[in-house]
Short mmCIF file of C-alpha atoms in Angstrom, two decimals:
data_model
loop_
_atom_site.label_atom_id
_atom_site.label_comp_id
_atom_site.label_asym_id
_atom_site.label_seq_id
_atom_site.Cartn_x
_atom_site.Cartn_y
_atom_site.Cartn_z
CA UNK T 101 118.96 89.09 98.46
CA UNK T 102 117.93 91.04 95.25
CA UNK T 103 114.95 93.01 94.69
CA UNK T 104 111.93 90.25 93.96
CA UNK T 105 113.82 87.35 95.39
CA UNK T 106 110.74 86.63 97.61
CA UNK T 107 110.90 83.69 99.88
CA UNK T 108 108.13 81.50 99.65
CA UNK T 109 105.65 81.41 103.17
CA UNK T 110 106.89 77.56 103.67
CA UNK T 111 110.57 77.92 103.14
CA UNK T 112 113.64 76.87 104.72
CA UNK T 113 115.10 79.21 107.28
CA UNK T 114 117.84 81.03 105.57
CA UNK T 115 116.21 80.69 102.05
CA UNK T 116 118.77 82.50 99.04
CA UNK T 117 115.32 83.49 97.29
CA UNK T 118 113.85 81.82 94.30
CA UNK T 119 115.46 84.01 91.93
CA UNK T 120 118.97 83.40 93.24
CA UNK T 121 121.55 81.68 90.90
CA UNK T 122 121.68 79.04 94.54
CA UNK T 123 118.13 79.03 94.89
CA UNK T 124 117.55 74.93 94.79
CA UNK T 125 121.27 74.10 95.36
CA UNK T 126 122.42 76.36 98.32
CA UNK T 127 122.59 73.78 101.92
CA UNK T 128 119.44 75.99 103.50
CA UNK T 129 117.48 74.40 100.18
CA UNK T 130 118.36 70.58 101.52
CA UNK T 131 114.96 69.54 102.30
CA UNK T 132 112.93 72.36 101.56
CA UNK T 133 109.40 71.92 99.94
CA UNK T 134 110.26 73.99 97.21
CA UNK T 135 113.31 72.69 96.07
CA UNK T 136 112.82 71.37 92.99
CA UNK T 137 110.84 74.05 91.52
CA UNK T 138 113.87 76.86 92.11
CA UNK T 139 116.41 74.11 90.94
CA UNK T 140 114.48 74.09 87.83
CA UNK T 141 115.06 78.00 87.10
CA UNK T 142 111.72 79.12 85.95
CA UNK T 143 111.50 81.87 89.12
CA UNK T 144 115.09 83.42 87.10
CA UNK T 145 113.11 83.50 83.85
CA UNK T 146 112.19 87.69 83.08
CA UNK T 147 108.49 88.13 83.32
CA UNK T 148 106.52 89.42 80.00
CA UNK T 149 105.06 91.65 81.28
CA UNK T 150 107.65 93.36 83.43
CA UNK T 151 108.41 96.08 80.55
CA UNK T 152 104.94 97.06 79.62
CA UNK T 153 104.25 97.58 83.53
CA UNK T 154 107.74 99.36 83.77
CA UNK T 155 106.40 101.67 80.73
CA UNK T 156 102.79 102.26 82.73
CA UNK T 157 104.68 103.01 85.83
CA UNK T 158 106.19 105.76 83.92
CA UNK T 159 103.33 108.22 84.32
CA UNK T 160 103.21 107.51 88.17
CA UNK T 161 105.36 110.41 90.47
CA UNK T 162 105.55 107.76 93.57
CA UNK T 163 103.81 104.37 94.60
CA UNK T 164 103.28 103.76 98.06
CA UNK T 165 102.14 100.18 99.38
CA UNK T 166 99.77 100.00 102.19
CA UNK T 167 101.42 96.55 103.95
CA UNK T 168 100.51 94.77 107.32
CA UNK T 169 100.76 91.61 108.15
CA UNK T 170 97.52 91.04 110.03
CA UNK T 171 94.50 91.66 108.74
CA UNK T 172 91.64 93.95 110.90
CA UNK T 173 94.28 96.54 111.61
CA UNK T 174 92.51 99.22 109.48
CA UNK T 175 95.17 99.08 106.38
CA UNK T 176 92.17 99.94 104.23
CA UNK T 177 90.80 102.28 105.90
CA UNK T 178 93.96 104.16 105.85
CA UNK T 179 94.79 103.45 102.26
CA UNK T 180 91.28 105.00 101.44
CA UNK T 181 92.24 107.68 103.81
CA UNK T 182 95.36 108.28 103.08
CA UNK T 183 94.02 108.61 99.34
CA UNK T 184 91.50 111.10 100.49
CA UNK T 185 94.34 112.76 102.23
CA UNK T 186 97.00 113.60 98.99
CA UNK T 187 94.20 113.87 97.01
CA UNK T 188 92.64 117.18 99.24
CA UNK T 189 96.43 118.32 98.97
CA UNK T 190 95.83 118.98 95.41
CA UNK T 191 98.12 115.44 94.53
CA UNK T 192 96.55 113.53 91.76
CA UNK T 193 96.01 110.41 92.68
CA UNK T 194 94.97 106.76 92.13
CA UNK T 195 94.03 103.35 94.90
CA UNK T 196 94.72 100.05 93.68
CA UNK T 197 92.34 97.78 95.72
CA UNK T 198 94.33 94.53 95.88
CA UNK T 199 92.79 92.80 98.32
CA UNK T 200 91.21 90.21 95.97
CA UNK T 201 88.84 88.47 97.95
CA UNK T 202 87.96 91.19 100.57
CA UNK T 203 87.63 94.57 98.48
CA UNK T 204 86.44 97.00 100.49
CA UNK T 205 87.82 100.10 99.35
CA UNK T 206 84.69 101.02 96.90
CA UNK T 207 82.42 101.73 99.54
CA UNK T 208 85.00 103.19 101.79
CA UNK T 209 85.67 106.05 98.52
CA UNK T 210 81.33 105.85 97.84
CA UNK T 211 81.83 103.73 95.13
CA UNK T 212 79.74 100.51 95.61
CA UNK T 213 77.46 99.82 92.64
CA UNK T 214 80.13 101.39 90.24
CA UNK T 215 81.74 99.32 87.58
CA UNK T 216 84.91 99.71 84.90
CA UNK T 217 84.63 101.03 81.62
CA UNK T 218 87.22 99.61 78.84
CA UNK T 219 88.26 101.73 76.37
CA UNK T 220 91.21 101.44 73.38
CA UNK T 221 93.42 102.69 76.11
CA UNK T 222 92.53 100.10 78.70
CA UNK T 223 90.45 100.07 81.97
CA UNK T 224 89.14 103.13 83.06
CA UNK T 225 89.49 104.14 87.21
CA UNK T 226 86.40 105.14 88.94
CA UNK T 227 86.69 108.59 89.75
CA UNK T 228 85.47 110.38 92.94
CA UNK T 229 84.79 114.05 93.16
CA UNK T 230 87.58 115.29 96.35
CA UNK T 231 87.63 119.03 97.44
CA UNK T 232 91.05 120.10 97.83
CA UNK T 233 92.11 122.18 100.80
CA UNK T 234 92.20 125.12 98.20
CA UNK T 235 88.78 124.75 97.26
CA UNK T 236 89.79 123.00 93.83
CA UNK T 237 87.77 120.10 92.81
CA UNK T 238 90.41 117.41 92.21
CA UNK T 239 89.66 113.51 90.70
CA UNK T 240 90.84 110.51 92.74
CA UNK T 241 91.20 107.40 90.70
CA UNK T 242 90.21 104.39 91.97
CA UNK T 243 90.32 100.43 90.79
CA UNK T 244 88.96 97.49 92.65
CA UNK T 245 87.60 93.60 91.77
CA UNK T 246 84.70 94.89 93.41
CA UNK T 247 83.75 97.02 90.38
CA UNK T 248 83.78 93.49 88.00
CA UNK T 249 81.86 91.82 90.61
CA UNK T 250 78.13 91.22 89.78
CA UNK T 251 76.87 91.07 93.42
CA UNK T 252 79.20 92.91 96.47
CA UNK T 253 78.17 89.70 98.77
CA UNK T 254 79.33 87.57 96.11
CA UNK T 255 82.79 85.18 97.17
CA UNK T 256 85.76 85.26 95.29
CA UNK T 257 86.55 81.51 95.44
CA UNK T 258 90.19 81.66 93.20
CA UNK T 259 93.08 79.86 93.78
CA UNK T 260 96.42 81.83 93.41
CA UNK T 261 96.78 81.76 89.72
CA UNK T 262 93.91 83.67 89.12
CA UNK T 263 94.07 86.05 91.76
CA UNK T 264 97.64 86.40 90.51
CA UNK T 265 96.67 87.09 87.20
CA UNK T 266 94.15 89.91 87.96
CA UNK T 267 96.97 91.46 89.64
CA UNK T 268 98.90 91.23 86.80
CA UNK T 269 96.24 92.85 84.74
CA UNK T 270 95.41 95.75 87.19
CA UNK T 271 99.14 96.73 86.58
CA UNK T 272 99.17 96.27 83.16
CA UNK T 273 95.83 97.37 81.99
CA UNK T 274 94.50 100.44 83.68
CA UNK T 275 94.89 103.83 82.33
CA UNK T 276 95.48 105.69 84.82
CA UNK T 277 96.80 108.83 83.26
CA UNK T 278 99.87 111.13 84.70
CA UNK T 279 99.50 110.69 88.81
CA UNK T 280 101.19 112.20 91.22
CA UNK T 281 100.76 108.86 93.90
CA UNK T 282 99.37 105.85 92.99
CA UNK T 283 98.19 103.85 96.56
CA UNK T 284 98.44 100.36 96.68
CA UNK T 285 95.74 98.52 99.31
CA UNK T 286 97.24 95.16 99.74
CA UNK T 287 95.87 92.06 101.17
CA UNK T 288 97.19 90.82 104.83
CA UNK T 289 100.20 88.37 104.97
CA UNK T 290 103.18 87.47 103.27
CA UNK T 291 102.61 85.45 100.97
CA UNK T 292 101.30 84.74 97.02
CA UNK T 293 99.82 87.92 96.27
CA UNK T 294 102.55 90.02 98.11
CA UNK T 295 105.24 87.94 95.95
CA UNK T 296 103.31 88.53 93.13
CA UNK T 297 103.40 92.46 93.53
CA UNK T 298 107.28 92.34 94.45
CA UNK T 299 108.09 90.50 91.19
CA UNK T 300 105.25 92.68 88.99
CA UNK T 301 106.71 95.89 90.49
CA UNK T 302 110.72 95.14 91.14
CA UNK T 303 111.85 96.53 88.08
CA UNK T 304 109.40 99.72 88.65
CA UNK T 305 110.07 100.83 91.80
CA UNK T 306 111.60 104.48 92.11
CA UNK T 307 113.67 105.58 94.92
CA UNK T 308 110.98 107.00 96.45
CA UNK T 309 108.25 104.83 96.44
CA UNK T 310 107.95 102.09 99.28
CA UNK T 311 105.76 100.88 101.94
CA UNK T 312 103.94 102.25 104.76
CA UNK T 313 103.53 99.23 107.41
CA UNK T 314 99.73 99.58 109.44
CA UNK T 315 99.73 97.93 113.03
CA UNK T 316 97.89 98.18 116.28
CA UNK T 317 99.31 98.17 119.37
CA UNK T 318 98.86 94.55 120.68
CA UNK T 319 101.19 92.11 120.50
CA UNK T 320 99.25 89.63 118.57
CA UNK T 321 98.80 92.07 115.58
CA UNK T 322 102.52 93.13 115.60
CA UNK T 323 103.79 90.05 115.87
CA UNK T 324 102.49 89.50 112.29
CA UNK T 325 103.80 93.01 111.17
CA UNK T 326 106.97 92.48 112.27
CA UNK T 327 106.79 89.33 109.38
CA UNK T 328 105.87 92.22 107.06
CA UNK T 329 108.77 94.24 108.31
CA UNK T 330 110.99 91.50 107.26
CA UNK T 331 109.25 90.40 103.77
CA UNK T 332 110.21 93.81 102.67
CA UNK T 333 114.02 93.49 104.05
CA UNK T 334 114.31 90.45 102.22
CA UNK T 335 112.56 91.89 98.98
CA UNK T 336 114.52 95.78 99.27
CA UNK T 337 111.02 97.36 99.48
CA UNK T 338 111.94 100.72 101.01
CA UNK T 339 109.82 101.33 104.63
CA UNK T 340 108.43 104.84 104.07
CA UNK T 341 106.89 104.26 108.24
CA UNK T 342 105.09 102.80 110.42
CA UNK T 343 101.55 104.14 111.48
CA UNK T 344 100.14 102.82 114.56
CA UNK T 345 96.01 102.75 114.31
CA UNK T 346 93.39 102.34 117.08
CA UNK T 347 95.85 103.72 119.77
CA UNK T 348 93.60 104.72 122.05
CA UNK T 349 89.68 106.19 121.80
CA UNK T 350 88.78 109.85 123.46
CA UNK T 351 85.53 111.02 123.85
CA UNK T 352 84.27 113.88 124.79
CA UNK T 353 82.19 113.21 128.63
CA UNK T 354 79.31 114.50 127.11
CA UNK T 355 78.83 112.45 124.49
CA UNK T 356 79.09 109.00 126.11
CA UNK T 357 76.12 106.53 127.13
CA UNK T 358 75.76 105.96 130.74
CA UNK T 359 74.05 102.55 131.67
CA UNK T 360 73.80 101.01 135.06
CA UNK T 361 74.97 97.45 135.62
CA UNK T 362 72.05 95.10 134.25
CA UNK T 363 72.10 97.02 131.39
CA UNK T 364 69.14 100.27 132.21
CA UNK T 365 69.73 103.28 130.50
CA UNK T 366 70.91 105.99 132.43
CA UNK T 367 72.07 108.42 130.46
CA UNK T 368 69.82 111.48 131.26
CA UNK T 369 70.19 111.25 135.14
CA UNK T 370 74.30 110.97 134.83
CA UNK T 371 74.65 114.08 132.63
CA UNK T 372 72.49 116.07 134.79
CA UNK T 373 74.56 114.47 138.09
CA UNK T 374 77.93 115.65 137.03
CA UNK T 375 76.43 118.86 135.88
CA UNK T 376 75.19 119.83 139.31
CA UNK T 377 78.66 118.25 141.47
CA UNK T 378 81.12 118.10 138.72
CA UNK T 379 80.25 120.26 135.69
CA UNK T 380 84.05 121.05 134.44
CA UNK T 381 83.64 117.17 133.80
CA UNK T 382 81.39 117.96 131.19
CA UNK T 383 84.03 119.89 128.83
CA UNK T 384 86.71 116.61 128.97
CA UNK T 385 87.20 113.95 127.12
CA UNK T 386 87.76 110.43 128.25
CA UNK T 387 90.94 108.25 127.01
CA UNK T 388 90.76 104.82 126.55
CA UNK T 389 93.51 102.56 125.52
CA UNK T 390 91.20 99.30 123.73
CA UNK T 391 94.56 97.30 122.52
CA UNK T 392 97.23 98.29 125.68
CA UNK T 393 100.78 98.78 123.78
CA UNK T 394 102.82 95.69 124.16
CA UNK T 395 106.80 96.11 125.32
CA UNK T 396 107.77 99.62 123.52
CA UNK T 397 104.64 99.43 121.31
CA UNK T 398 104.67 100.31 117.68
CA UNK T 399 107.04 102.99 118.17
CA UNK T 400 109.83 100.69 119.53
CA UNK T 401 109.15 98.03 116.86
CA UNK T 402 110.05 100.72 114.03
CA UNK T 403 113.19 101.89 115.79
CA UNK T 404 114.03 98.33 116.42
CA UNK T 405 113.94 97.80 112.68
CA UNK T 406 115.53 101.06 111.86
CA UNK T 407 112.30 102.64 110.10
CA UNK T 408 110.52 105.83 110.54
CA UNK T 409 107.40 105.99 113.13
CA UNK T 410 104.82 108.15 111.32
CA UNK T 411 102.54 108.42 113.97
CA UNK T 412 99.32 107.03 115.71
CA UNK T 413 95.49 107.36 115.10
CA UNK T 414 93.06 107.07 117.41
CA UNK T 415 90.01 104.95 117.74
CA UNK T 416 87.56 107.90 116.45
CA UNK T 417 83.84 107.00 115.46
CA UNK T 418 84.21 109.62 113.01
CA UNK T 419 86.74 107.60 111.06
CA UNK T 420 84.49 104.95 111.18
CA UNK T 421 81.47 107.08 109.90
CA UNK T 422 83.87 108.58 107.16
CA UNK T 423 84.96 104.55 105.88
CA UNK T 424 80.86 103.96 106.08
CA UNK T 425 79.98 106.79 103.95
CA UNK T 426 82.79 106.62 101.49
CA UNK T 427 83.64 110.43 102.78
CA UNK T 428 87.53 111.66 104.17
CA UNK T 429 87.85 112.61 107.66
CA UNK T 430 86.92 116.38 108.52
CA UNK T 431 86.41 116.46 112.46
CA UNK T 432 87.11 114.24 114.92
CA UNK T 433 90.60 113.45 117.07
CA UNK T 434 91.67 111.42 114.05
CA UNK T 435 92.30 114.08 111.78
CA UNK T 436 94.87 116.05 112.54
CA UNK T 437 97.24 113.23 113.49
CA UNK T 438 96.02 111.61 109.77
CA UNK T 439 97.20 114.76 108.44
CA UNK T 440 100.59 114.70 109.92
CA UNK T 441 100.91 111.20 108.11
CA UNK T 442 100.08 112.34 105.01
CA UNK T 443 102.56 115.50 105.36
CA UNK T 444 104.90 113.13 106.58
CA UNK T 445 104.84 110.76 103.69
CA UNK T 446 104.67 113.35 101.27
CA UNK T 447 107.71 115.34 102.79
CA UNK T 448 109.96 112.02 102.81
CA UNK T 449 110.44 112.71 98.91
CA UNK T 450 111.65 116.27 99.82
CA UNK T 451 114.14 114.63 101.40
CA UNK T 452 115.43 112.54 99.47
CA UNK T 453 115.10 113.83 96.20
CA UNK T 454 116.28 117.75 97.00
CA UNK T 455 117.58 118.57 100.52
CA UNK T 456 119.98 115.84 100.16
CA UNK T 457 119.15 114.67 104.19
CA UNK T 458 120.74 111.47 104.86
CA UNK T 459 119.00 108.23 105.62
CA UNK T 460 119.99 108.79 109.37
CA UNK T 461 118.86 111.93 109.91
CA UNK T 462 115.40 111.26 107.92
CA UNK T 463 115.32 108.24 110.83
CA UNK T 464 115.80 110.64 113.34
CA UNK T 465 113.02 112.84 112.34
CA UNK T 466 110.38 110.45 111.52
CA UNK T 467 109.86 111.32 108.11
CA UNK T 468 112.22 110.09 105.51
CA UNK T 469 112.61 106.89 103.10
CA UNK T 470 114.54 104.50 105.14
CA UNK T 471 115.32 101.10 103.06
CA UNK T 472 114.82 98.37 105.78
#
């Protein structure tokens, strides 16, 4: 199937893709919902606007979509992470909040109350001040609906047309400037707005830009991810990994809250317990796995689809203090395995673009571009 031939959510088993020269006429197509409308060739028609996006996408070093297909597996928090991440690496950067009707990424970058400035050149990103690992102050662009919106509790009641054609707009009408990574925060699912970005982006993707899948461990979350594994088979989106979130939650002993079984607080009296009987106790931390891995986890649902494993993050209330507060992670158990990721991700270029590493071996070591 070529790039952009995305299968609608209600097709046939075996669908030949909407833009296929069979698409209406091939025998999966015999009774298919949809039939009529890819007889009638309009999917094969070239879209507008795909050159003057191609021509934006110019100034962009890599694009990376943030895909899963469940939602409440923290895809925007990592996107807004993983944002804060390059950008402290000194990488210029930009997050496209695509997530239409949920937009959460300006207050996870400190941005709520913010809104877009136009100018000849087109829409303006929000910028937020990042310090760099070297001290250097360094701009992270960042465009969301929720800068248009009047009201941040306000509903975004739009049929697909509409939230299609914002999409269309974002990609075609903000000046972003020369970037080093542009991050895409997509909604869950696999459906109109991810076939939207395939066919906005098909003719712009480089080799190295591509997806990086966010699951938890459960089975009920992965068995929607392993849907967005497959969209991007069927639509040639290169897998850059797959990060497994909430893995498990430590805690140091000493921090916890101790309560006794109706509920009394009993905090004060535990601590000082364990420090008289059991003090080493106090210098631990306690592991908890919340979502228990199903069959071979995360990790065995990336080498069952023959894509790198970038690594897990923990549940961690400071990640969930840093998404509050619009801030990146600085302490906490989740930030050195976030930083791995985001070495990761950025090293998968290096290997495909100059130490001429095969797609095998970047398999093997977890960090290249593997096209699922």
């Amino acid at each position: 199937m070529a790039s952009g031939d995305a299968a609608p959510a209600d097709a046939n088993e075996g669908c030949v893709g909407p833009t296929s020269e069979e698409a209406g006429k091939a025998s999966a197509c015999a009774g298919c919902p949809n039939q009529s409308a890819c007889a009638s060739g309009e999917m094969r028609k070239p879209n507008p606007e795909a050159a003057a996006i191609k021509e934006k996408m110019k100034s962009i070093g890599r694009t990376v979509l943030v895909l899963s297909g469940k939602g409440g597996v923290g895809k925007s928090t990592f996107s807004a992470q993983l944002a804060f991440g390059l950008a402290r690496a000194g990488k210029r950067v930009g997050l496209l909040d695509l997530d239409i009707c949920g937009p959460s990424v300006p207050l996870m970058l400190g941005l709520s109350g913010r809104e877009v400035h136009q100018s000849a050149s087109g829409w303006s990103p929000v910028y937020v001040d990042v310090d760099s690992e070297n001290d250097e102050d360094c701009e992270l662009g960042v465009m969301s609906i929720g800068f248009l919106m009047p009201d941040p509790d306000s509903a975004v009641i739009w049929r697909g047309p509409r939230k299609n054609g914002l999409i269309q707009q974002f990609f075609t009408s903000v000046d972003w400037g020369e970037l080093d990574y542009l991050v895409i925060d997509t909604p869950p699912g696999t459906s109109d707005e991810h076939i939207s970005i395939v066919q906005l982006l098909k003719d712009s993707l480089e080799e190295d830009d591509g997806a990086v899948v966010v699951t938890t461990p459960q089975e009920v979350a992965m068995m929607d991810v392993r849907k967005e594994l497959n969209f991007c088979k069927q639509t040639n989106i290169p897998v850059l990994g797959v990060v497994e979130n909430m893995a498990q939650m430590r805690l140091p002993v000493n921090s916890l809250r101790f309560v006794s079984a109706n509920g009394d607080e009993q905090t004060e009296t535990a601590l000082a317990a364990l420090q008289e009987k059991y003090p080493e106790l106090l210098n631990m931390d306690i592991a908890l796995d919340v979502f228990p891995a199903a069959g071979g986890g995360p990790k065995g649902m990336a080498a069952k689809f023959g894509v790198p494993y970038l690594g897990s993050l923990p549940m961690d209330p400071n990640l969930q203090s840093a998404a509050e507060t619009g801030k990146p992670v600085l302490e906490g158990s989740a930030m050195a395995p976030l930083k791995a990721i985001v070495d990761k991700i950025v090293a998968s270029a290096k290997l495909t673009t100059s130490s001429g590493a095969s797609q095998e071996d970047a398999a093997a070591n977890g960090t290249g571009v593997i096209s699922a």
